[in-house]
Short mmCIF file of C-alpha atoms in Angstrom, two decimals:
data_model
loop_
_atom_site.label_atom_id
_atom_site.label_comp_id
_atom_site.label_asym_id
_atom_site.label_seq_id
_atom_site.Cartn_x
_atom_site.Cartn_y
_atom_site.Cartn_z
CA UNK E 1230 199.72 -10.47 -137.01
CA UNK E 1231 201.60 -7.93 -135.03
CA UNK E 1232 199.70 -6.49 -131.94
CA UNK E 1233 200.67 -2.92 -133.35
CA UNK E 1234 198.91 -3.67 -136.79
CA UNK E 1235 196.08 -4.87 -134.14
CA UNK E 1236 195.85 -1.25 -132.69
CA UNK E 1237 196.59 0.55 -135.86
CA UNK E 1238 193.63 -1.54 -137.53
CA UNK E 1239 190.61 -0.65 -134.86
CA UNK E 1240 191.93 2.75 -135.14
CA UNK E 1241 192.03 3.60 -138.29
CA UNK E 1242 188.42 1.49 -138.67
CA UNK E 1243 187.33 3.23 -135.70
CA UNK E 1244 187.69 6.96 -137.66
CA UNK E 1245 186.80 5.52 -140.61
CA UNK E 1246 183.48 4.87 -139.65
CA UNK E 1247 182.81 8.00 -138.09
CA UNK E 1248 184.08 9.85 -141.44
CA UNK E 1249 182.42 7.51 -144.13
CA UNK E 1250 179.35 9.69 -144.16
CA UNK E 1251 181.62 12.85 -144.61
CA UNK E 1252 184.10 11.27 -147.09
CA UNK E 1253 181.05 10.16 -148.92
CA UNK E 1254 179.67 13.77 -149.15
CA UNK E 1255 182.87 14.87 -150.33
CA UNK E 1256 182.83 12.21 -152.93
CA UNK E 1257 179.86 13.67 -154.50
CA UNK E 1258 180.42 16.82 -154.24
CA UNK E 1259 183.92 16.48 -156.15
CA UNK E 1260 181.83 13.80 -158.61
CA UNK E 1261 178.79 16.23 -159.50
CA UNK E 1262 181.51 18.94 -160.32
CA UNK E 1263 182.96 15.84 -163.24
CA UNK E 1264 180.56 15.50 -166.22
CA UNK E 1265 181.86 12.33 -166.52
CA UNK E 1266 182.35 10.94 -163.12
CA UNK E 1267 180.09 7.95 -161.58
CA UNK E 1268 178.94 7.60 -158.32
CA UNK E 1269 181.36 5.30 -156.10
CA UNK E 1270 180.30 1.40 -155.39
CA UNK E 1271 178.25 0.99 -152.29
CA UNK E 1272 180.04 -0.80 -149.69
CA UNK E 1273 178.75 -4.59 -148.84
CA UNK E 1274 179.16 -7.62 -147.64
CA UNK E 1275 181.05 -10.46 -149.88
CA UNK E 1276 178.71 -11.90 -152.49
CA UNK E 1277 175.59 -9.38 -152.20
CA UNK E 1278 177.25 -6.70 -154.68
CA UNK E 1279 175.76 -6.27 -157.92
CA UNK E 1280 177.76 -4.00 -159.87
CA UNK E 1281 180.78 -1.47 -160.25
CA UNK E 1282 179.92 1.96 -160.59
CA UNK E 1283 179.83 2.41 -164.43
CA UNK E 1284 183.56 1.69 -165.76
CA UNK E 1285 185.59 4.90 -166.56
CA UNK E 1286 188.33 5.25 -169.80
CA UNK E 1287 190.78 7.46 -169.51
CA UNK E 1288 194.24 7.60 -172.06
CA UNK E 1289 197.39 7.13 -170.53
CA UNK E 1290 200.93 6.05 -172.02
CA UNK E 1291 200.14 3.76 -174.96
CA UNK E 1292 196.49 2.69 -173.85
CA UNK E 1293 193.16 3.89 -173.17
CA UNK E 1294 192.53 2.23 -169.57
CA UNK E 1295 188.97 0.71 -168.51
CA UNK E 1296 188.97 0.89 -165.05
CA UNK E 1297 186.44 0.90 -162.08
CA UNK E 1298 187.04 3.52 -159.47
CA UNK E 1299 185.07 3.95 -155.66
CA UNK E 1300 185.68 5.72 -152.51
CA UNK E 1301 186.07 9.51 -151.95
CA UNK E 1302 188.23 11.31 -154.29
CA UNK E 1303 190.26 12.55 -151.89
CA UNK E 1304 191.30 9.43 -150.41
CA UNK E 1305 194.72 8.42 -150.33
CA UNK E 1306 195.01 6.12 -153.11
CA UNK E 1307 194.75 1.94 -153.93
CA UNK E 1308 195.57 0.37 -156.99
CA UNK E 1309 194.58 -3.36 -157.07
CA UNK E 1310 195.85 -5.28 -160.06
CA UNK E 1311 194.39 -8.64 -161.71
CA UNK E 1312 196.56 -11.64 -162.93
CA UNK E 1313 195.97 -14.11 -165.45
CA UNK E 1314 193.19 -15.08 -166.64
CA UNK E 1315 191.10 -13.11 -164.64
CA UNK E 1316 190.06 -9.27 -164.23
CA UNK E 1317 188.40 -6.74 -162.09
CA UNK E 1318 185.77 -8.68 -160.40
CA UNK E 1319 188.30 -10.47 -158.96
CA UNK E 1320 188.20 -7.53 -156.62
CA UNK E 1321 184.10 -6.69 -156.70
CA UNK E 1322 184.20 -7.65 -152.77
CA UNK E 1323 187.46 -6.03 -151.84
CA UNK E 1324 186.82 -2.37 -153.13
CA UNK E 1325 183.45 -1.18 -151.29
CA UNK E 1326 185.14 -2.82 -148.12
CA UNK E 1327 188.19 -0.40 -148.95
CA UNK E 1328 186.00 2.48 -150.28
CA UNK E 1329 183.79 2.25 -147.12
CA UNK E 1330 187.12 2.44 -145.25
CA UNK E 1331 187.90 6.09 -146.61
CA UNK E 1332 190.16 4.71 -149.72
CA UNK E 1333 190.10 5.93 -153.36
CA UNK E 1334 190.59 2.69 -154.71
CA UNK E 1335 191.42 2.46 -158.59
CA UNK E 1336 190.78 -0.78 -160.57
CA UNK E 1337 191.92 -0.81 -163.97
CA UNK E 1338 192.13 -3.36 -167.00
CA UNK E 1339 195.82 -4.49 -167.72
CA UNK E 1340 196.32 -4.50 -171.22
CA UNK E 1341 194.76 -7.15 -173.02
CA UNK E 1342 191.69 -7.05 -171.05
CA UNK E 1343 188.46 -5.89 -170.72
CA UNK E 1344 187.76 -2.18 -172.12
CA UNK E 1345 191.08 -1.70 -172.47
CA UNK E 1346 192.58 -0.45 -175.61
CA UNK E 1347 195.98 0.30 -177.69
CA UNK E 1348 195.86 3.79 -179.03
CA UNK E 1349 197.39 3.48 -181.93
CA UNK E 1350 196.72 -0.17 -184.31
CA UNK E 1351 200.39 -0.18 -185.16
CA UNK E 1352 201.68 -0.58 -181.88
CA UNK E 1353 203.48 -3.74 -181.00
CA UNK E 1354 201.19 -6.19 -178.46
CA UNK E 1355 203.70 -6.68 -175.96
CA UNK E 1356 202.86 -8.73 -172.83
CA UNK E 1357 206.61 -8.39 -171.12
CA UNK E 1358 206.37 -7.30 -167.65
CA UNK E 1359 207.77 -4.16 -167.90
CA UNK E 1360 205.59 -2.76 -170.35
CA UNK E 1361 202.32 -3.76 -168.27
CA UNK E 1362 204.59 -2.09 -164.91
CA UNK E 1363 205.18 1.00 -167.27
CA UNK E 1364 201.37 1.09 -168.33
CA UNK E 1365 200.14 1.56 -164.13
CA UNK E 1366 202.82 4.50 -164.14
CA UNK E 1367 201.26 6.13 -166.99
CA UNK E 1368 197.64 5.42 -165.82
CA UNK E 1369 198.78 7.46 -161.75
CA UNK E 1370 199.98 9.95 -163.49
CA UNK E 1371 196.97 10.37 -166.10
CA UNK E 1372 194.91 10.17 -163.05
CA UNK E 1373 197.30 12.33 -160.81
CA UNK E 1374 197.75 10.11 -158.44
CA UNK E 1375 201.36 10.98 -157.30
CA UNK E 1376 201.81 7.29 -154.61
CA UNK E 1377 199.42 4.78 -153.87
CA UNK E 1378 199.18 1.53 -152.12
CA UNK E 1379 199.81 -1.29 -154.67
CA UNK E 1380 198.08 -4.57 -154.05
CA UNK E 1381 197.45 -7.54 -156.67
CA UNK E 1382 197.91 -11.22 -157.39
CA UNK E 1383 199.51 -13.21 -160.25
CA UNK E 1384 200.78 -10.91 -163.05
CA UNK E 1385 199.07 -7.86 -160.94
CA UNK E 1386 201.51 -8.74 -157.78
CA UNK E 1387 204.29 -8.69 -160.04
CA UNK E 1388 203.70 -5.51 -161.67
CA UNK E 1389 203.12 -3.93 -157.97
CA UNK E 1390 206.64 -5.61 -157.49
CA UNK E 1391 208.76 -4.07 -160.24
CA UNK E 1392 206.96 -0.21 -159.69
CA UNK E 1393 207.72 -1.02 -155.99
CA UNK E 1394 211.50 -1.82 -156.69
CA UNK E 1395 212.08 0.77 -159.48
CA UNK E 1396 209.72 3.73 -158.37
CA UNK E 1397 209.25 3.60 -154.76
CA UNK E 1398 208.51 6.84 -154.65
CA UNK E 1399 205.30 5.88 -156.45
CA UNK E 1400 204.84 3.12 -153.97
CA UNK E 1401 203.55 4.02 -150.70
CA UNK E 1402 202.99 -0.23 -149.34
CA UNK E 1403 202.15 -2.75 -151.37
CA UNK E 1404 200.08 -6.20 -150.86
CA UNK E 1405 201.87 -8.89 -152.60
CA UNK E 1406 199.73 -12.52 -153.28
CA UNK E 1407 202.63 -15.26 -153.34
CA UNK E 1408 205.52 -12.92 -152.25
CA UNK E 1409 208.31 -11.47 -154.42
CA UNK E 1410 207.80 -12.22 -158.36
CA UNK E 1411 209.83 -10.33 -160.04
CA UNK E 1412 212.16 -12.71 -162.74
CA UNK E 1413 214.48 -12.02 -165.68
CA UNK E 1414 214.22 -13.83 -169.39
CA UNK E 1415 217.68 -15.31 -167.91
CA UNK E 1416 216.26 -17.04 -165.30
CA UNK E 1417 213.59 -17.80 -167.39
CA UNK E 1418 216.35 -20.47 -169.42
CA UNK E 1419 216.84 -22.59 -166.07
CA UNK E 1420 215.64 -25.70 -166.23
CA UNK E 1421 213.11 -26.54 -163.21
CA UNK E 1422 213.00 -30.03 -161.55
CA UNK E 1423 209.87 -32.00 -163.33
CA UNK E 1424 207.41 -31.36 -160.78
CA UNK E 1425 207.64 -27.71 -161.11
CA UNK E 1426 208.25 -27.99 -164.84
CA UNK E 1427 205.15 -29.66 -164.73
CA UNK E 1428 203.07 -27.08 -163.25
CA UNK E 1429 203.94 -24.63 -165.86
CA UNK E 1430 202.27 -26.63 -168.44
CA UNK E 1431 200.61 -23.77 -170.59
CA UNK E 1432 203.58 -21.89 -170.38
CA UNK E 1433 205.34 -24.15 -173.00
CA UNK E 1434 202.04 -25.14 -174.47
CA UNK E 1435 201.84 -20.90 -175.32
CA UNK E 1436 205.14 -21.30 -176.26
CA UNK E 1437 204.11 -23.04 -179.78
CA UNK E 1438 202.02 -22.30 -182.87
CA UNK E 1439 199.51 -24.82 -181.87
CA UNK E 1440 198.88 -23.37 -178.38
CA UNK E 1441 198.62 -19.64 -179.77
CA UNK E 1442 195.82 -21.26 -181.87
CA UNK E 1443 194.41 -23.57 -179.01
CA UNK E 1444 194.17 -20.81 -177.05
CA UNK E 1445 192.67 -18.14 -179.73
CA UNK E 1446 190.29 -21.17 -180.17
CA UNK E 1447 188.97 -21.99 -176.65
CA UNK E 1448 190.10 -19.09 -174.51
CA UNK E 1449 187.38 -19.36 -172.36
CA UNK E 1450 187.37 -22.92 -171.90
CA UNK E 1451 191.37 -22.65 -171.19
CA UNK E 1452 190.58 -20.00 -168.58
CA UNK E 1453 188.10 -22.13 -166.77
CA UNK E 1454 190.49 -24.76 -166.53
CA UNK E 1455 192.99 -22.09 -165.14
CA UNK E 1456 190.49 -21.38 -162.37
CA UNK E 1457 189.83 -24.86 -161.57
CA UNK E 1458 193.40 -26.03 -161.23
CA UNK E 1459 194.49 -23.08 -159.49
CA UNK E 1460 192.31 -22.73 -156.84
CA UNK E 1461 191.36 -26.38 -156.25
CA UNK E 1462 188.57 -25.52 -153.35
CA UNK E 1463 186.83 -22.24 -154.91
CA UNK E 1464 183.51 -23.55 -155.64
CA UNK E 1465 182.93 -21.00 -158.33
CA UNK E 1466 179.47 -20.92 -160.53
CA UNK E 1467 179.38 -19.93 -164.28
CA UNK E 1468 177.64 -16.29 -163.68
CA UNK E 1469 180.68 -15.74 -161.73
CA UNK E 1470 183.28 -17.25 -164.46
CA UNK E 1471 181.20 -15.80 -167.15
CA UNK E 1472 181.29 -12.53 -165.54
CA UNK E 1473 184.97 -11.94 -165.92
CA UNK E 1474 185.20 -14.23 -169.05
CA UNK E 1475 183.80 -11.50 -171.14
CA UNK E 1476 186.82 -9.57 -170.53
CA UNK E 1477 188.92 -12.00 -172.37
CA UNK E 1478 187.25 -11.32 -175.95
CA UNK E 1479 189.42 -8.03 -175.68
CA UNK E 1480 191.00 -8.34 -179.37
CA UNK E 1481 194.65 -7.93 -178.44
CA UNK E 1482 194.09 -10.69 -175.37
CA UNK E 1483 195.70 -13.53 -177.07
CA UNK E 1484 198.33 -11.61 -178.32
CA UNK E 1485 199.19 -9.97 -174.89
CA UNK E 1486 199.14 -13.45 -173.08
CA UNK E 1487 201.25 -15.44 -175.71
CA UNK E 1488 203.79 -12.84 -175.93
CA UNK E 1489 204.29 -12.28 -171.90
CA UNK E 1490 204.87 -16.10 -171.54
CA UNK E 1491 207.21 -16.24 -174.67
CA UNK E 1492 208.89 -13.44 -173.56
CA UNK E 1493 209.72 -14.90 -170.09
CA UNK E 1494 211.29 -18.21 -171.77
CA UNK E 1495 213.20 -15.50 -173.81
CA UNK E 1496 211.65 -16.85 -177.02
CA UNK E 1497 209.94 -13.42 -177.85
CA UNK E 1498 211.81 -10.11 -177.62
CA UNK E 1499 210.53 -6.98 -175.90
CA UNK E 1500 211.09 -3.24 -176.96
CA UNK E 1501 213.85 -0.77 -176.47
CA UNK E 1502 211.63 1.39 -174.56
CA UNK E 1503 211.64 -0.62 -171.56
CA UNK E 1504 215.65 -1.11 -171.84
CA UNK E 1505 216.44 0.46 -168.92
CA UNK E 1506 213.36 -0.97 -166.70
CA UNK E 1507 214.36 -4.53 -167.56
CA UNK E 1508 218.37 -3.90 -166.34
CA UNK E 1509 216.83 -2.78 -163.43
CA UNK E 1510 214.22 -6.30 -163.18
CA UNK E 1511 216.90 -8.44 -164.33
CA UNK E 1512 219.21 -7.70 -160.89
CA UNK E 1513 215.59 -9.02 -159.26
CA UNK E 1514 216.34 -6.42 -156.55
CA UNK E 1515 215.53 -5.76 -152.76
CA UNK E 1516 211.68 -4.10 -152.08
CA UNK E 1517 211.76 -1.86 -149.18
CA UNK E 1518 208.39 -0.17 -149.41
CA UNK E 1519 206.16 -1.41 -146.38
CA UNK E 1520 204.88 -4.86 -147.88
CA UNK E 1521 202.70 -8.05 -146.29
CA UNK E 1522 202.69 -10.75 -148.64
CA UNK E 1523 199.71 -13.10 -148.33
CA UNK E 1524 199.10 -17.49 -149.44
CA UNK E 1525 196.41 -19.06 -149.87
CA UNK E 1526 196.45 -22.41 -148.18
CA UNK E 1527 194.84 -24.32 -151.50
CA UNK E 1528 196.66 -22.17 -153.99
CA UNK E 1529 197.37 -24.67 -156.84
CA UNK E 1530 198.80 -22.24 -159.25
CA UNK E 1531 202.68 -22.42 -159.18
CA UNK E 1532 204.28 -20.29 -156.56
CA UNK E 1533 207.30 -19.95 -154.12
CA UNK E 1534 207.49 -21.04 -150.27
CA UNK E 1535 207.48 -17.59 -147.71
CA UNK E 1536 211.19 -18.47 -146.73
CA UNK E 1537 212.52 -18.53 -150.37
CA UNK E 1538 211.15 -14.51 -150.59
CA UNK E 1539 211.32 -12.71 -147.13
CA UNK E 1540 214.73 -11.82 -147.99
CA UNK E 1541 213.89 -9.29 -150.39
CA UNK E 1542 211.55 -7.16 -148.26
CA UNK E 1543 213.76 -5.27 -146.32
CA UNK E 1544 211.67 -2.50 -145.02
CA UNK E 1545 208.61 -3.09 -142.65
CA UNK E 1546 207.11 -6.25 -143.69
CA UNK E 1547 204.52 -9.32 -142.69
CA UNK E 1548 203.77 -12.59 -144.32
CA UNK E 1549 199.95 -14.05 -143.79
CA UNK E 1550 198.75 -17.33 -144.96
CA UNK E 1551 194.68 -17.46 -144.98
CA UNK E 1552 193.19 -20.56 -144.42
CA UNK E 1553 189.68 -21.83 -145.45
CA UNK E 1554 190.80 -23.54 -149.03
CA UNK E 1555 192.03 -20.23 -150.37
CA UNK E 1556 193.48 -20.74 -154.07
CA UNK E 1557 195.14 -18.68 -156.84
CA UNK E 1558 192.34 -15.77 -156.72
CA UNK E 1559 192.60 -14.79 -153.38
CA UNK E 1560 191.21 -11.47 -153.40
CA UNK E 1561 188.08 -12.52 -154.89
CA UNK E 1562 188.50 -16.29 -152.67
CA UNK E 1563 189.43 -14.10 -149.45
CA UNK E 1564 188.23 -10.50 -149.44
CA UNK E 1565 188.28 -9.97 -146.34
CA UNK E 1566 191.60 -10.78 -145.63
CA UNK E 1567 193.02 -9.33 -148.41
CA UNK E 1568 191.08 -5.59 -147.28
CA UNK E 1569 192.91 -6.13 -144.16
CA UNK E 1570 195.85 -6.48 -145.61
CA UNK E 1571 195.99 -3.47 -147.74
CA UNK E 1572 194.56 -1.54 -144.51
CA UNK E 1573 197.38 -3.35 -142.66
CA UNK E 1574 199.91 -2.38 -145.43
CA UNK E 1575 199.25 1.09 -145.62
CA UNK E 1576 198.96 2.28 -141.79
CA UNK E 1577 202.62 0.68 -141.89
CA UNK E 1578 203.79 3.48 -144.85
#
């Protein structure tokens, strides 16, 4: 860690705790003037939270987003993003710390998940990449956010990757689990060597008739299994699988996660719509928003080494590996780490 993150950090902690009580205020003044607005989460330390606030819905793009929301309104703005299969609580620890820092941090469903919904029942339950990309666009400017700090892991890092690349005027920094991610259906075709071949398992499994139905069938048994293997060390108990598991009964979940792996061995086809997104995906180009990517040192989900990525952050940027037996799910794993990294991330914009 750079010494001048090191100053930046105490400073901006130093203001924002002598402005939480006044951002607070703020925050409830704007919230009593909303009918439908919820007070923000209390700030606290990892593993003695409770609850979100109660979940907001607002329609954007295609979808009527479930998402959690905490911090003064007036904050400059986080987005944190979930992966596969997990949800929003992987970042229950990581938004108080941010709200308490001053943030307005915005947690929503990806499609697929949760209280997340399709506004119309003829529209086509597409999982590609762009699509879930276009869907944050829609929700910041639903919500009027015009930038905001991107951070997220597993599909949620690469959807903060692609807005980052194609709209970095929407991008302010970004917090990146596992580095760059952004891939085309064509080099989707290339074959792996075994080993890695091998840790993509349910990718081909997802791939077939039997593992749409296998996974329709035991989707919560499948996602355990996801969490175990991925993050080897995380010593998880059921409340806390069961917890996010519920988001999973969403009914267009299985649809959404068979046709996003499909559609990355180029065995399903996307829409028109996102044409000119994927052109821009499929040239996997340069990020030059403020980034700091971050590894966990247990993470047994498939992923790149730093070197293979730091290429293609060419603006201010900061790789961190956190220690400790950190898996897949390092947000929820490492919260405090990853809250200093988006703190990090953004005093850098």
């Amino acid at each position: 860690m750079s010494e001048d993150i090191n100053h930046r950090r105490r400073d901006f902690l130093g203001v924002a705790a002598a402005t939480f009580a006044a951002a607070q205020l703020g925050a409830i003044g704007a919230a009593s003037a909303q009918t439908k607005a919820k007070p923000a989460l209390h700030p606290g330390k990892p593993g003695t939270n409770t609850s979100f606030a109660p979940l907001k819905q607002i329609d954007a793009g295609l979808l009527n987003v479930g998402y959690a929301e905490a911090g003064p309104a007036n904050g400059s703005a986080v987005i944190l993003l979930h992966g596969w299969p997990y949800d929003i609580y992987s970042f229950f620890d990581v938004t108080p710390m941010l709200a308490q820092a001053g943030y307005r941090v915005i947690v929503p469903y990806l499609r697929g998940y949760g209280t997340t919904r399709f506004l119309s029942n003829d529209a086509f339950r597409n999982g590609q990449p762009a699509a879930i990309a276009a869907d944050i666009i829609a929700l910041m400017d639903a919500l009027k956010i015009e930038s905001a700090t991107l951070a997220g892991f597993d599909w949620g890092a690469r959807t903060a990757n692609i807005i980052a690349a194609a709209y970095p005027e929407r991008c302010k920094a970004m917090v990146s689990v596992s580095g760059y991610l952004i891939s085309s259906q064509e080099s989707g075709k290339l074959p792996l060597p075994p080993s890695a071949e091998l840790q993509w398992w349910y990718q081909f499994y997802f791939a077939t008739e039997r593992g749409r139905q296998g996974y329709e069938k035991y989707r919560r048994d499948f996602s355990k299994l996801i969490w175990q293997l991925a993050s080897p060390q995380w010593k998880f108990d059921n409340a806390t699988f069961d917890r996010s598991a519920k988001s999973f009964e969403n009914p267009d979940h299985v649809a959404i996660v068979i046709h996003n792996y499909r559609w990355r061995l180029a065995l399903a086809e996307g829409e028109a719509r996102y044409a000119d997104l994927d052109k821009i995906i499929a040239a996997t180009p340069v990020i030059a928003v403020p980034t700091i990517t971050l590894e966990g040192d247990a993470n047994g989900a498939p992923h790149p080494p730093p070197a293979a990525y730091a290429k293609k952050f060419t603006g201010k940027y900061e790789h961190r590996e956190i220690k400790g037996g950190i898996g897949h799910n390092l947000p929820q794993e490492a919260p405090q780490a990853f809250a200093e990294a988006v703190i990090d991330a953004a005093a850098l914009a």
